[in-house]
Amino acid sequence: MDDPLLTARELIRDRFPAARAAFLAGSVLTDRRTSTSDLDIVVLLDGPPAPSRENLVYRGWPVELFVQTEAVWHQFAEQETAKRSSPLLAMCSDGMLLLDRDGLGASLQAEARKRWAAGPPPLSDRERDYQRYILTDLLEDLRGCADPAEQVHLVAHMLQRASELVLLVGGHWLGGGKWLSRRLAAADPGLHRALTEAAVQAVAGDTSVFAAAVTQALDRAGGPLWDGYAIR
């Protein structure tokens, strides 16, 4: 396939000649690039077809297009920040600015970097205790589970919950799929290794080490919580 930077620039010229700014982001720019890496492209327009999202193949490259106006960009940034997971801020903060006709791209990248560095909104005590309760309840389910199929599903769910809890109490951004793994590995490499290695063992049938790793994650948030937990 062609060079990803050249391909991304050609796509923008072909599809969005009136673009004000454009970013290329994702693994394709890093040493994590694989044969299935796609081009994640954020495009800023003044109007239609923004806002829109589209997946396509261009010159052999799979492409994900995020087409927005300046106003919609800010709306998405606010909505995602409230959820403590912002692919948009990550793409514009870490991505490469491919096009910037009037300074909007540089301005949004500076804002994205500032907001990303500041981190997500902190957890309230109520939110933290709810997360502790849910994970504690799942842990007890796992300890009493004898069905191998149910164990696999419990382990998968608990791995996500435990990873998210550690990130949340540490003030780190959440992520989905591989990005959840990467964010946890950057925030707490020791616990990331403990959880993921133990999860493999748990799926194979030995859940004891995984239960201990999940307890470590709970300890980051104040420990297990079940008896006495109430919502009022």
Coordinates of C-alpha atoms in Angstrom, one line a residue:
M1 CA 0.0 0.0 0.0
D2 CA 1.0 3.6 -0.5
D3 CA 2.6 5.8 2.2
P4 CA -0.1 6.5 4.8
L5 CA 0.7 10.2 5.0
L6 CA 0.5 10.7 1.3
T7 CA -2.6 8.6 1.1
A8 CA -4.3 10.6 3.8
R9 CA -3.4 13.9 2.1
E10 CA -4.7 12.7 -1.3
L11 CA -8.0 11.5 0.3
I12 CA -8.5 15.0 1.9
R13 CA -7.8 16.7 -1.4
D14 CA -10.1 14.4 -3.3
R15 CA -13.0 14.2 -0.9
F16 CA -12.8 17.5 1.0
P17 CA -11.3 20.3 -1.1
A18 CA -12.9 22.9 1.3
A19 CA -11.4 21.4 4.5
R20 CA -10.2 23.9 7.0
A21 CA -8.1 21.4 8.9
A22 CA -7.4 17.6 9.1
F23 CA -5.6 15.2 11.4
L24 CA -4.2 11.8 10.9
A25 CA -4.1 9.6 14.0
G26 CA -3.8 6.1 15.3
S27 CA -1.4 3.2 15.4
V28 CA -0.4 3.8 11.7
L29 CA 1.8 6.6 13.0
T30 CA 3.6 4.5 15.6
D31 CA 5.7 1.3 15.9
R32 CA 2.4 -0.5 16.8
R33 CA 1.4 -0.3 13.2
T34 CA 0.2 -3.7 11.8
S35 CA -1.1 -5.1 8.5
T36 CA -4.7 -4.2 9.6
S37 CA -4.0 -0.7 10.9
D38 CA -6.4 1.9 9.4
L39 CA -6.2 5.6 8.8
D40 CA -8.1 7.5 11.4
I41 CA -8.7 11.0 9.9
V42 CA -10.5 13.9 11.6
V43 CA -11.6 16.6 9.1
L44 CA -12.9 20.0 9.9
L45 CA -15.4 21.7 7.5
D46 CA -17.6 24.7 7.7
G47 CA -20.8 22.7 6.9
P48 CA -22.2 19.6 5.1
P49 CA -21.2 16.8 4.9
A50 CA -20.1 17.7 8.4
P51 CA -21.0 16.3 10.9
S52 CA -20.7 12.8 9.6
R53 CA -18.7 9.6 10.1
E54 CA -17.8 7.1 7.4
N55 CA -15.7 4.0 6.9
L56 CA -14.2 3.3 3.5
V57 CA -11.2 1.8 1.6
Y58 CA -9.0 4.3 -0.2
R59 CA -6.1 3.2 -2.3
G60 CA -6.0 -0.1 -0.4
W61 CA -6.1 1.5 3.1
P62 CA -9.1 1.1 5.4
V63 CA -10.1 4.5 6.5
E64 CA -12.3 5.9 9.4
L65 CA -13.4 9.4 8.7
F66 CA -14.6 11.8 11.5
V67 CA -16.0 14.8 9.7
Q68 CA -16.9 17.8 11.9
T69 CA -17.5 21.5 12.1
E70 CA -15.7 23.6 14.7
A71 CA -18.9 23.7 16.8
V72 CA -19.5 20.0 16.6
W73 CA -15.8 19.3 17.5
H74 CA -16.3 21.2 20.8
Q75 CA -19.6 19.5 21.5
F76 CA -18.0 16.0 21.0
A77 CA -15.1 17.0 23.2
E78 CA -17.4 18.0 26.0
Q79 CA -19.6 14.9 25.7
E80 CA -16.6 12.6 25.6
T81 CA -14.9 14.3 28.5
A82 CA -18.0 13.8 30.7
K83 CA -17.7 10.1 29.9
R84 CA -14.0 10.2 30.8
S85 CA -13.1 8.6 27.5
S86 CA -12.3 10.9 24.5
P87 CA -11.1 9.4 21.3
L88 CA -11.5 12.8 19.7
L89 CA -9.1 14.6 22.1
A90 CA -6.6 11.7 21.8
M91 CA -6.7 11.8 18.0
C92 CA -6.2 15.5 17.8
S93 CA -3.7 15.7 20.6
D94 CA -1.4 12.9 19.4
G95 CA -2.2 12.9 15.8
M96 CA -0.4 14.6 12.9
L97 CA -1.8 17.9 11.6
L98 CA -2.1 17.3 7.9
L99 CA -3.9 20.4 6.8
D100 CA -4.4 23.8 8.5
R101 CA -5.7 26.5 6.1
D102 CA -6.5 29.2 8.7
G103 CA -5.0 28.2 12.1
L104 CA -8.1 26.2 13.3
G105 CA -6.1 23.0 13.2
A106 CA -3.3 24.4 15.4
S107 CA -5.8 25.9 17.8
L108 CA -7.8 22.7 18.2
Q109 CA -4.6 20.6 18.6
A110 CA -3.4 23.0 21.4
E111 CA -6.8 22.8 23.1
A112 CA -6.8 19.0 22.8
R113 CA -3.4 18.7 24.3
K114 CA -4.3 21.0 27.2
R115 CA -7.5 19.1 27.9
W116 CA -5.9 15.7 27.5
A117 CA -3.0 16.6 29.9
A118 CA -5.5 17.9 32.5
G119 CA -7.2 14.4 32.6
P120 CA -10.8 13.5 32.9
P121 CA -13.2 14.7 35.7
P122 CA -12.4 13.1 39.0
L123 CA -14.7 10.4 40.4
S124 CA -17.1 11.3 43.1
D125 CA -17.2 9.2 46.3
R126 CA -20.6 7.9 45.2
E127 CA -19.2 6.8 41.8
R128 CA -16.1 5.2 43.3
D129 CA -18.1 3.2 45.8
Y130 CA -20.5 2.0 43.1
Q131 CA -17.6 0.8 41.0
R132 CA -16.1 -1.0 44.1
Y133 CA -19.5 -2.6 44.9
I134 CA -20.0 -3.9 41.3
L135 CA -16.5 -5.4 41.1
T136 CA -16.7 -6.9 44.6
D137 CA -20.0 -8.5 43.6
L138 CA -18.5 -10.0 40.4
L139 CA -15.6 -11.3 42.4
E140 CA -17.9 -13.2 44.7
D141 CA -19.7 -14.6 41.7
L142 CA -16.4 -15.8 40.2
R143 CA -15.3 -17.5 43.4
G144 CA -18.6 -19.5 43.5
C145 CA -18.8 -20.2 39.8
A146 CA -18.2 -23.8 38.6
D147 CA -19.4 -23.4 35.0
P148 CA -16.4 -23.0 32.7
A149 CA -18.4 -21.0 30.1
E150 CA -19.7 -18.6 32.8
Q151 CA -16.2 -18.2 34.1
V152 CA -14.9 -17.0 30.8
H153 CA -17.6 -14.3 30.6
L154 CA -17.1 -13.3 34.2
V155 CA -13.3 -13.0 33.7
A156 CA -13.8 -10.9 30.5
H157 CA -16.2 -8.5 32.3
M158 CA -14.1 -8.3 35.4
L159 CA -10.9 -7.6 33.5
Q160 CA -12.6 -4.6 31.9
R161 CA -14.2 -3.4 35.2
A162 CA -11.0 -3.8 37.2
S163 CA -8.9 -2.0 34.5
E164 CA -11.4 0.9 34.4
L165 CA -11.5 1.2 38.1
V166 CA -7.7 1.6 38.4
L167 CA -7.7 4.2 35.7
L168 CA -10.6 6.1 37.1
V169 CA -9.3 6.4 40.7
G170 CA -5.9 7.3 39.3
G171 CA -7.3 10.2 37.3
H172 CA -6.5 8.6 33.9
W173 CA -8.5 8.6 30.7
L174 CA -10.5 5.4 29.8
G175 CA -10.2 3.6 26.5
G176 CA -12.0 0.8 24.7
G177 CA -10.6 -2.6 23.6
K178 CA -6.8 -2.4 22.9
W179 CA -6.8 1.2 24.2
L180 CA -8.0 0.1 27.6
S181 CA -5.0 -2.2 27.8
R182 CA -2.6 0.5 26.6
R183 CA -3.9 3.1 29.0
L184 CA -3.6 0.7 32.0
A185 CA -0.2 -0.4 30.9
A186 CA 1.0 3.2 30.9
A187 CA -0.7 4.1 34.2
D188 CA 0.1 1.0 36.2
P189 CA 2.3 -1.5 34.3
G190 CA 2.6 -3.9 37.3
L191 CA -1.1 -4.3 37.8
H192 CA -1.7 -4.4 34.1
R193 CA 0.7 -7.3 33.8
A194 CA -0.8 -9.0 36.9
L195 CA -4.4 -8.7 35.6
T196 CA -3.8 -9.8 32.0
E197 CA -1.5 -12.7 32.8
A198 CA -3.9 -13.9 35.5
A199 CA -6.9 -13.5 33.2
V200 CA -5.3 -16.0 30.7
Q201 CA -4.9 -18.5 33.6
A202 CA -8.5 -17.9 34.7
V203 CA -9.9 -18.6 31.3
A204 CA -8.0 -21.8 31.3
G205 CA -9.7 -22.7 34.6
D206 CA -7.5 -21.4 37.4
T207 CA -9.3 -18.3 38.8
S208 CA -7.5 -17.9 42.1
V209 CA -4.6 -15.8 40.8
F210 CA -7.0 -13.6 38.8
A211 CA -9.2 -13.1 41.9
A212 CA -6.1 -11.9 43.8
A213 CA -5.2 -9.5 41.0
V214 CA -8.7 -8.1 41.0
T215 CA -8.5 -7.6 44.7
Q216 CA -5.3 -5.6 44.1
A217 CA -7.3 -3.4 41.8
L218 CA -10.0 -2.9 44.4
D219 CA -7.4 -2.0 46.9
R220 CA -6.4 1.0 44.7
A221 CA -9.9 2.3 45.2
G222 CA -10.3 1.6 49.0
G223 CA -10.8 -2.1 49.0
P224 CA -13.8 -4.5 48.4
L225 CA -17.2 -3.1 49.2
W226 CA -20.4 -5.1 49.6
D227 CA -21.7 -5.5 53.2
G228 CA -23.2 -2.2 54.2
Y229 CA -23.3 -0.7 50.7
A230 CA -26.4 1.4 50.1
I231 CA -27.8 3.9 47.6
R232 CA -29.9 6.6 49.3

